[in-house]
Protein backbone atom coordinates (compact mmCIF):
# COMPACT_ATOMS: atom_id res chain seq x y z
CA UNK A 1 0.00 0.00 0.00
CA UNK A 2 1.32 3.51 -0.75
CA UNK A 3 1.73 5.84 2.25
CA UNK A 4 -0.71 8.45 0.90
CA UNK A 5 -4.11 7.05 0.10
CA UNK A 6 -6.43 8.86 -2.28
CA UNK A 7 -9.40 6.46 -2.44
CA UNK A 8 -10.72 4.85 0.72
CA UNK A 9 -13.83 2.86 1.62
CA UNK A 10 -15.41 3.27 5.04
CA UNK A 11 -17.71 0.51 6.28
CA UNK A 12 -20.38 1.76 8.68
CA UNK A 13 -22.05 5.11 9.25
CA UNK A 14 -22.13 5.11 13.07
CA UNK A 15 -20.24 7.90 14.78
CA UNK A 16 -16.83 6.19 14.22
CA UNK A 17 -17.32 5.55 10.51
CA UNK A 18 -19.00 8.90 9.83
CA UNK A 19 -16.35 10.90 11.72
CA UNK A 20 -13.57 8.98 10.01
CA UNK A 21 -15.10 9.51 6.55
CA UNK A 22 -15.49 13.23 7.22
CA UNK A 23 -11.94 13.57 8.55
CA UNK A 24 -10.42 11.71 5.56
CA UNK A 25 -12.47 13.78 3.10
CA UNK A 26 -11.33 16.98 4.82
CA UNK A 27 -7.79 15.86 4.15
CA UNK A 28 -8.38 15.40 0.44
CA UNK A 29 -9.14 11.66 0.37
CA UNK A 30 -12.00 10.48 -1.85
CA UNK A 31 -14.26 8.43 0.46
CA UNK A 32 -17.03 5.96 -0.31
CA UNK A 33 -18.99 4.97 2.78
CA UNK A 34 -21.07 1.77 2.83
CA UNK A 35 -23.84 1.24 5.38
CA UNK A 36 -26.11 -1.82 5.60
CA UNK A 37 -28.92 0.11 7.21
CA UNK A 38 -31.27 2.43 5.33
CA UNK A 39 -29.94 5.49 7.12
CA UNK A 40 -26.93 6.77 9.06
CA UNK A 41 -26.22 6.59 12.78
CA UNK A 42 -25.62 2.93 13.73
CA UNK A 43 -26.07 2.76 17.50
CA UNK A 44 -26.82 6.49 17.48
CA UNK A 45 -29.80 6.12 15.17
CA UNK A 46 -33.45 6.93 15.58
CA UNK A 47 -36.53 4.84 15.02
CA UNK A 48 -39.93 5.88 13.72
CA UNK A 49 -42.95 4.02 15.04
CA UNK A 50 -46.63 4.48 14.33
CA UNK A 51 -48.99 4.17 17.31
CA UNK A 52 -52.43 2.54 16.95
CA UNK A 53 -54.08 5.95 16.54
CA UNK A 54 -51.73 6.73 13.62
CA UNK A 55 -49.52 9.09 15.64
CA UNK A 56 -45.87 9.07 14.54
CA UNK A 57 -43.42 8.53 17.41
CA UNK A 58 -39.66 9.01 17.03
CA UNK A 59 -37.26 7.41 19.50
CA UNK A 60 -33.47 7.48 19.91
CA UNK A 61 -33.27 3.80 20.58
CA UNK A 62 -29.49 3.37 20.99
CA UNK A 63 -27.16 5.67 22.91
CA UNK A 64 -29.30 8.17 24.83
CA UNK A 65 -26.57 10.83 24.99
CA UNK A 66 -22.80 11.33 24.93
CA UNK A 67 -20.39 13.13 27.23
CA UNK A 68 -17.18 14.88 26.26
CA UNK A 69 -13.87 14.36 28.04
CA UNK A 70 -11.31 15.68 25.55
CA UNK A 71 -10.78 19.28 24.47
CA UNK A 72 -10.39 18.21 20.82
CA UNK A 73 -13.80 16.56 20.87
CA UNK A 74 -15.27 19.51 22.76
CA UNK A 75 -14.20 21.88 19.97
CA UNK A 76 -15.90 19.56 17.46
CA UNK A 77 -19.03 19.51 19.61
CA UNK A 78 -19.01 23.32 19.73
CA UNK A 79 -18.83 23.34 15.91
CA UNK A 80 -21.79 20.90 15.72
CA UNK A 81 -23.70 22.99 18.26
CA UNK A 82 -23.21 26.10 16.12
CA UNK A 83 -24.77 24.18 13.20
CA UNK A 84 -27.69 23.01 15.40
CA UNK A 85 -26.62 19.38 15.03
CA UNK A 86 -26.40 18.80 18.77
CA UNK A 87 -27.23 20.47 22.07
CA UNK A 88 -26.70 19.93 25.78
CA UNK A 89 -29.53 17.99 27.44
CA UNK A 90 -30.06 20.28 30.43
CA UNK A 91 -32.41 18.22 32.56
CA UNK A 92 -32.05 16.64 35.95
CA UNK A 93 -30.77 13.08 36.28
CA UNK A 94 -30.55 10.71 39.19
CA UNK A 95 -29.93 7.24 40.53
CA UNK A 96 -32.79 5.04 41.72
CA UNK A 97 -32.13 2.25 44.21
CA UNK A 98 -34.50 -0.70 43.97
CA UNK A 99 -33.55 -1.92 47.47
CA UNK A 100 -34.76 1.24 49.20
CA UNK A 101 -37.28 2.01 46.40
CA UNK A 102 -36.17 5.62 46.28
CA UNK A 103 -33.78 7.98 44.50
CA UNK A 104 -30.39 7.74 46.16
CA UNK A 105 -29.10 10.83 44.36
CA UNK A 106 -30.43 13.59 42.15
CA UNK A 107 -28.15 15.86 40.13
CA UNK A 108 -28.65 19.58 39.97
CA UNK A 109 -30.66 20.58 36.88
CA UNK A 110 -28.99 22.37 33.95
CA UNK A 111 -25.35 21.26 34.34
CA UNK A 112 -25.53 17.76 32.97
CA UNK A 113 -22.65 17.80 30.44
CA UNK A 114 -24.75 15.34 28.44
CA UNK A 115 -25.10 16.05 24.73
CA UNK A 116 -27.66 14.77 22.23
CA UNK A 117 -28.02 15.08 18.48
CA UNK A 118 -30.77 17.46 17.37
CA UNK A 119 -33.46 17.00 16.22
CA UNK A 120 -32.51 13.30 16.58
CA UNK A 121 -29.49 11.40 17.82
CA UNK A 122 -28.33 10.52 14.29
CA UNK A 123 -28.12 14.12 13.03
CA UNK A 124 -24.36 14.40 13.56
CA UNK A 125 -23.67 11.18 11.63
CA UNK A 126 -26.12 12.27 8.95
CA UNK A 127 -24.33 15.60 8.44
CA UNK A 128 -20.86 13.98 8.42
CA UNK A 129 -21.95 11.39 5.83
CA UNK A 130 -23.05 14.16 3.50
CA UNK A 131 -19.94 16.32 3.73
CA UNK A 132 -18.22 17.16 0.41
CA UNK A 133 -15.85 14.34 -0.60
CA UNK A 134 -17.91 11.62 1.11
CA UNK A 135 -20.10 9.48 -1.13
CA UNK A 136 -22.49 7.55 1.13
CA UNK A 137 -24.25 4.39 0.02
CA UNK A 138 -27.00 3.27 2.38
CA UNK A 139 -28.68 -0.10 2.28
CA UNK A 140 -25.43 -1.63 0.98
CA UNK A 141 -23.79 -4.34 3.07
CA UNK A 142 -20.16 -5.21 2.53
CA UNK A 143 -20.12 -9.01 2.35
CA UNK A 144 -16.49 -9.59 1.51
CA UNK A 145 -13.19 -7.68 1.65
CA UNK A 146 -10.35 -9.14 -0.43
CA UNK A 147 -6.77 -7.90 -0.64
CA UNK A 148 -5.55 -7.92 -4.26
CA UNK A 149 -1.79 -8.23 -4.11
CA UNK A 150 -1.25 -7.48 -7.80
CA UNK A 151 -3.30 -4.26 -7.69
CA UNK A 152 -2.18 -3.21 -4.21
CA UNK A 153 -5.80 -2.57 -3.33
CA UNK A 154 -8.85 -3.93 -1.55
CA UNK A 155 -11.76 -5.35 -3.52
CA UNK A 156 -15.09 -4.94 -1.75
CA UNK A 157 -17.98 -7.21 -2.62
CA UNK A 158 -21.62 -6.85 -1.68
CA UNK A 159 -23.60 -9.47 0.18
CA UNK A 160 -24.61 -11.12 -3.14
CA UNK A 161 -21.05 -11.08 -4.46
CA UNK A 162 -21.43 -7.95 -6.64
CA UNK A 163 -18.36 -5.71 -6.87
CA UNK A 164 -18.54 -2.51 -4.81
CA UNK A 165 -15.22 -1.25 -6.16
CA UNK A 166 -11.49 -1.28 -5.47
CA UNK A 167 -9.95 0.95 -2.83
CA UNK A 168 -6.43 1.74 -1.68
CA UNK A 169 -7.55 1.56 1.93
CA UNK A 170 -10.55 0.35 3.94
CA UNK A 171 -11.73 1.51 7.35
CA UNK A 172 -14.07 -0.96 9.01
CA UNK A 173 -15.92 0.57 11.94
CA UNK A 174 -17.78 -2.51 13.18
CA UNK A 175 -16.14 -5.60 14.57
CA UNK A 176 -19.00 -7.56 13.05
CA UNK A 177 -16.99 -7.70 9.81
CA UNK A 178 -14.67 -10.24 11.38
CA UNK A 179 -16.76 -11.69 14.14
CA UNK A 180 -18.28 -15.19 14.39
CA UNK A 181 -21.39 -13.30 15.50
CA UNK A 182 -21.78 -12.21 11.84
CA UNK A 183 -22.06 -15.90 10.92
CA UNK A 184 -24.45 -16.62 13.81
CA UNK A 185 -26.77 -13.82 12.72
CA UNK A 186 -26.49 -13.99 8.91
CA UNK A 187 -25.38 -17.57 8.30
CA UNK A 188 -22.53 -16.19 6.12
CA UNK A 189 -18.75 -16.10 6.50
CA UNK A 190 -17.60 -12.74 7.98
CA UNK A 191 -16.46 -10.22 5.31
CA UNK A 192 -12.80 -10.12 6.39
CA UNK A 193 -10.55 -13.14 6.81
CA UNK A 194 -8.62 -12.38 9.97
CA UNK A 195 -5.85 -14.81 9.02
CA UNK A 196 -4.68 -11.92 6.84
CA UNK A 197 -4.23 -9.69 9.89
CA UNK A 198 -3.50 -11.80 13.01
CA UNK A 199 -2.55 -8.78 15.18
CA UNK A 200 -5.94 -7.24 14.59
CA UNK A 201 -7.64 -10.53 15.46
CA UNK A 202 -6.25 -10.41 19.01
CA UNK A 203 -7.21 -6.78 19.52
CA UNK A 204 -10.75 -7.34 18.26
CA UNK A 205 -11.29 -10.26 20.60
CA UNK A 206 -10.78 -7.86 23.49
CA UNK A 207 -13.61 -5.56 22.45
CA UNK A 208 -16.69 -6.62 24.39
CA UNK A 209 -20.16 -6.75 22.86
CA UNK A 210 -22.62 -5.91 25.62
CA UNK A 211 -26.14 -7.05 24.79
CA UNK A 212 -29.11 -4.95 25.81
CA UNK A 213 -32.86 -4.74 25.20
CA UNK A 214 -34.48 -1.33 24.95
CA UNK A 215 -38.16 -0.68 25.54
CA UNK A 216 -39.81 2.30 23.81
CA UNK A 217 -42.83 3.65 25.70
CA UNK A 218 -45.39 6.33 24.80
CA UNK A 219 -47.59 7.90 27.51
CA UNK A 220 -50.56 10.24 27.05
CA UNK A 221 -49.57 12.35 30.06
CA UNK A 222 -46.22 13.42 31.58
CA UNK A 223 -44.93 11.03 34.26
CA UNK A 224 -45.04 13.62 37.02
CA UNK A 225 -44.31 11.08 39.75
CA UNK A 226 -40.70 10.87 38.49
CA UNK A 227 -38.64 13.83 39.72
CA UNK A 228 -35.91 13.49 37.05
CA UNK A 229 -35.82 13.02 33.27
CA UNK A 230 -33.25 10.24 33.29
CA UNK A 231 -31.98 7.82 35.89
CA UNK A 232 -29.79 4.81 36.29
CA UNK A 233 -31.27 1.93 38.23
CA UNK A 234 -29.34 0.13 40.95
CA UNK A 235 -30.10 -3.31 42.33
CA UNK A 236 -32.46 -4.43 39.59
CA UNK A 237 -31.70 -7.62 37.69
CA UNK A 238 -33.83 -6.39 34.79
CA UNK A 239 -33.47 -2.63 34.28
CA UNK A 240 -30.35 -0.46 34.15
CA UNK A 241 -31.54 2.90 32.78
CA UNK A 242 -34.72 4.90 32.13
CA UNK A 243 -35.02 8.28 30.45
CA UNK A 244 -37.56 10.58 28.95
CA UNK A 245 -36.59 10.76 25.28
CA UNK A 246 -39.10 13.52 24.53
CA UNK A 247 -37.43 15.80 27.12
CA UNK A 248 -34.34 16.13 24.94
CA UNK A 249 -33.79 19.47 23.20
CA UNK A 250 -35.18 19.82 19.67
CA UNK A 251 -37.80 17.07 19.97
CA UNK A 252 -41.30 17.91 18.80
CA UNK A 253 -43.33 15.01 20.24
CA UNK A 254 -46.70 15.87 21.77
CA UNK A 255 -46.53 12.63 23.81
CA UNK A 256 -44.31 11.70 26.73
CA UNK A 257 -41.80 9.19 25.32
CA UNK A 258 -39.60 7.08 27.62
CA UNK A 259 -36.95 4.48 26.94
CA UNK A 260 -35.89 1.74 29.34
CA UNK A 261 -32.64 -0.22 28.98
CA UNK A 262 -32.31 -3.72 30.29
CA UNK A 263 -29.32 -4.95 32.25
CA UNK A 264 -26.73 -6.99 30.39
CA UNK A 265 -27.55 -9.90 32.70
CA UNK A 266 -31.22 -9.85 31.63
CA UNK A 267 -30.31 -9.58 27.91
CA UNK A 268 -27.87 -12.48 28.16
CA UNK A 269 -30.54 -14.61 29.80
CA UNK A 270 -32.99 -13.93 26.95
CA UNK A 271 -30.32 -14.58 24.30
CA UNK A 272 -29.35 -17.86 26.01
CA UNK A 273 -33.00 -18.92 25.83
CA UNK A 274 -33.90 -17.75 22.30
CA UNK A 275 -30.55 -17.54 20.45
CA UNK A 276 -28.55 -14.80 18.76
CA UNK A 277 -30.68 -14.48 15.63
CA UNK A 278 -33.15 -11.62 15.26
CA UNK A 279 -35.71 -11.98 18.08
CA UNK A 280 -39.23 -12.99 17.00
CA UNK A 281 -42.21 -10.71 17.63
CA UNK A 282 -43.35 -13.07 20.40
CA UNK A 283 -39.97 -12.84 22.16
CA UNK A 284 -39.95 -9.05 21.89
CA UNK A 285 -43.50 -8.88 23.28
CA UNK A 286 -42.47 -10.99 26.26
CA UNK A 287 -39.39 -8.83 26.82
CA UNK A 288 -41.51 -5.65 26.56
CA UNK A 289 -43.93 -6.92 29.18
CA UNK A 290 -41.11 -7.98 31.56
CA UNK A 291 -39.26 -4.66 31.30
CA UNK A 292 -42.48 -2.71 31.77
CA UNK A 293 -43.51 -4.84 34.78
CA UNK A 294 -40.15 -4.10 36.41
CA UNK A 295 -40.56 -0.36 35.72
CA UNK A 296 -44.00 -0.45 37.28
CA UNK A 297 -42.86 -2.46 40.27
CA UNK A 298 -40.35 0.14 41.48
CA UNK A 299 -43.15 2.14 43.02
CA UNK A 300 -43.21 5.26 40.84
CA UNK A 301 -46.94 5.02 39.91
CA UNK A 302 -46.34 4.39 36.22
CA UNK A 303 -49.56 4.33 34.14
CA UNK A 304 -50.18 1.92 31.24
CA UNK A 305 -48.55 3.36 28.07
CA UNK A 306 -50.48 3.73 24.79
CA UNK A 307 -47.38 2.51 22.94
CA UNK A 308 -44.87 -0.14 24.00
CA UNK A 309 -42.28 -1.94 21.87
CA UNK A 310 -38.98 -3.66 22.64
CA UNK A 311 -35.94 -4.19 20.46
CA UNK A 312 -32.49 -5.68 20.90
CA UNK A 313 -29.26 -3.73 20.60
CA UNK A 314 -25.69 -3.98 21.88
CA UNK A 315 -23.77 -1.14 23.45
C1 LIG B 1 -28.58 0.89 24.45
C2 LIG B 1 -27.29 1.62 24.26
C3 LIG B 1 -26.92 2.59 25.18
C4 LIG B 1 -25.73 3.29 25.00
N1 LIG B 1 -25.42 4.30 25.86
C5 LIG B 1 -24.38 5.12 25.58
C6 LIG B 1 -24.19 6.33 26.29
O1 LIG B 1 -24.94 6.66 27.18
N2 LIG B 1 -23.14 7.12 25.96
C7 LIG B 1 -22.27 6.76 24.96
O2 LIG B 1 -21.32 7.51 24.69
N3 LIG B 1 -22.43 5.61 24.28
C8 LIG B 1 -23.47 4.81 24.55
N4 LIG B 1 -23.68 3.67 23.84
C9 LIG B 1 -22.62 3.22 22.93
C10 LIG B 1 -22.60 4.00 21.63
O3 LIG B 1 -23.88 4.00 21.05
C11 LIG B 1 -21.63 3.31 20.71
O4 LIG B 1 -20.36 3.17 21.33
C12 LIG B 1 -21.40 4.10 19.44
O5 LIG B 1 -22.60 4.64 18.92
C13 LIG B 1 -20.75 3.14 18.48
O6 LIG B 1 -20.49 3.81 17.29
P1 LIG B 1 -19.70 3.06 16.15
O7 LIG B 1 -19.67 3.97 14.98
O8 LIG B 1 -18.40 2.59 16.69
O9 LIG B 1 -20.52 1.74 15.85
P2 LIG B 1 -22.02 1.58 15.34
O10 LIG B 1 -22.83 2.74 15.74
O11 LIG B 1 -22.46 0.23 15.76
O12 LIG B 1 -21.86 1.63 13.75
C14 LIG B 1 -21.43 0.54 12.98
C15 LIG B 1 -22.19 0.60 11.68
O13 LIG B 1 -21.60 -0.31 10.77
C16 LIG B 1 -22.63 -0.87 10.00
N5 LIG B 1 -22.13 -2.12 9.44
C17 LIG B 1 -21.69 -3.21 10.14
N6 LIG B 1 -21.29 -4.17 9.31
C18 LIG B 1 -21.47 -3.68 8.05
C19 LIG B 1 -21.24 -4.23 6.75
N7 LIG B 1 -20.74 -5.44 6.59
N8 LIG B 1 -21.55 -3.44 5.66
C20 LIG B 1 -22.06 -2.19 5.82
N9 LIG B 1 -22.31 -1.64 7.03
C21 LIG B 1 -22.01 -2.38 8.13
C22 LIG B 1 -23.76 -1.07 11.00
O14 LIG B 1 -25.02 -1.19 10.35
C23 LIG B 1 -23.64 0.20 11.83
O15 LIG B 1 -24.48 1.23 11.34
C24 LIG B 1 -24.87 2.98 23.95
C25 LIG B 1 -25.26 2.02 23.01
C26 LIG B 1 -26.48 1.36 23.16
C27 LIG B 1 -26.92 0.38 22.10
PDB file of C-alpha atoms in Angstrom, residues 9 11 34 140-148 154-165 167 170 177-178 182-183 188-196:
ATOM      1  CA  UNK A   9     -13.829   2.864   1.615  1.00  0.00           C
ATOM      2  CA  UNK A  11     -17.705   0.506   6.283  1.00  0.00           C
ATOM      3  CA  UNK A  34     -21.073   1.771   2.831  1.00  0.00           C
ATOM      4  CA  UNK A 140     -25.430  -1.625   0.976  1.00  0.00           C
ATOM      5  CA  UNK A 141     -23.786  -4.336   3.068  1.00  0.00           C
ATOM      6  CA  UNK A 142     -20.164  -5.210   2.535  1.00  0.00           C
ATOM      7  CA  UNK A 143     -20.122  -9.011   2.346  1.00  0.00           C
ATOM      8  CA  UNK A 144     -16.485  -9.592   1.510  1.00  0.00           C
ATOM      9  CA  UNK A 145     -13.190  -7.681   1.650  1.00  0.00           C
ATOM     10  CA  UNK A 146     -10.352  -9.144  -0.431  1.00  0.00           C
ATOM     11  CA  UNK A 147      -6.775  -7.904  -0.636  1.00  0.00           C
ATOM     12  CA  UNK A 148      -5.553  -7.915  -4.261  1.00  0.00           C
ATOM     13  CA  UNK A 154      -8.846  -3.935  -1.550  1.00  0.00           C
ATOM     14  CA  UNK A 155     -11.758  -5.346  -3.524  1.00  0.00           C
ATOM     15  CA  UNK A 156     -15.087  -4.940  -1.749  1.00  0.00           C
ATOM     16  CA  UNK A 157     -17.982  -7.215  -2.621  1.00  0.00           C
ATOM     17  CA  UNK A 158     -21.616  -6.853  -1.676  1.00  0.00           C
ATOM     18  CA  UNK A 159     -23.601  -9.473   0.179  1.00  0.00           C
ATOM     19  CA  UNK A 160     -24.607 -11.120  -3.137  1.00  0.00           C
ATOM     20  CA  UNK A 161     -21.052 -11.082  -4.460  1.00  0.00           C
ATOM     21  CA  UNK A 162     -21.431  -7.952  -6.635  1.00  0.00           C
ATOM     22  CA  UNK A 163     -18.364  -5.707  -6.875  1.00  0.00           C
ATOM     23  CA  UNK A 164     -18.540  -2.513  -4.807  1.00  0.00           C
ATOM     24  CA  UNK A 165     -15.220  -1.254  -6.163  1.00  0.00           C
ATOM     25  CA  UNK A 167      -9.950   0.947  -2.828  1.00  0.00           C
ATOM     26  CA  UNK A 170     -10.551   0.348   3.935  1.00  0.00           C
ATOM     27  CA  UNK A 177     -16.993  -7.697   9.815  1.00  0.00           C
ATOM     28  CA  UNK A 178     -14.672 -10.242  11.380  1.00  0.00           C
ATOM     29  CA  UNK A 182     -21.780 -12.209  11.840  1.00  0.00           C
ATOM     30  CA  UNK A 183     -22.064 -15.895  10.924  1.00  0.00           C
ATOM     31  CA  UNK A 188     -22.530 -16.188   6.117  1.00  0.00           C
ATOM     32  CA  UNK A 189     -18.754 -16.097   6.504  1.00  0.00           C
ATOM     33  CA  UNK A 190     -17.596 -12.738   7.983  1.00  0.00           C
ATOM     34  CA  UNK A 191     -16.464 -10.216   5.309  1.00  0.00           C
ATOM     35  CA  UNK A 192     -12.805 -10.116   6.388  1.00  0.00           C
ATOM     36  CA  UNK A 193     -10.548 -13.140   6.806  1.00  0.00           C
ATOM     37  CA  UNK A 194      -8.617 -12.383   9.971  1.00  0.00           C
ATOM     38  CA  UNK A 195      -5.852 -14.812   9.022  1.00  0.00           C
ATOM     39  CA  UNK A 196      -4.683 -11.923   6.840  1.00  0.00           C
TER      40      UNK A 196
END
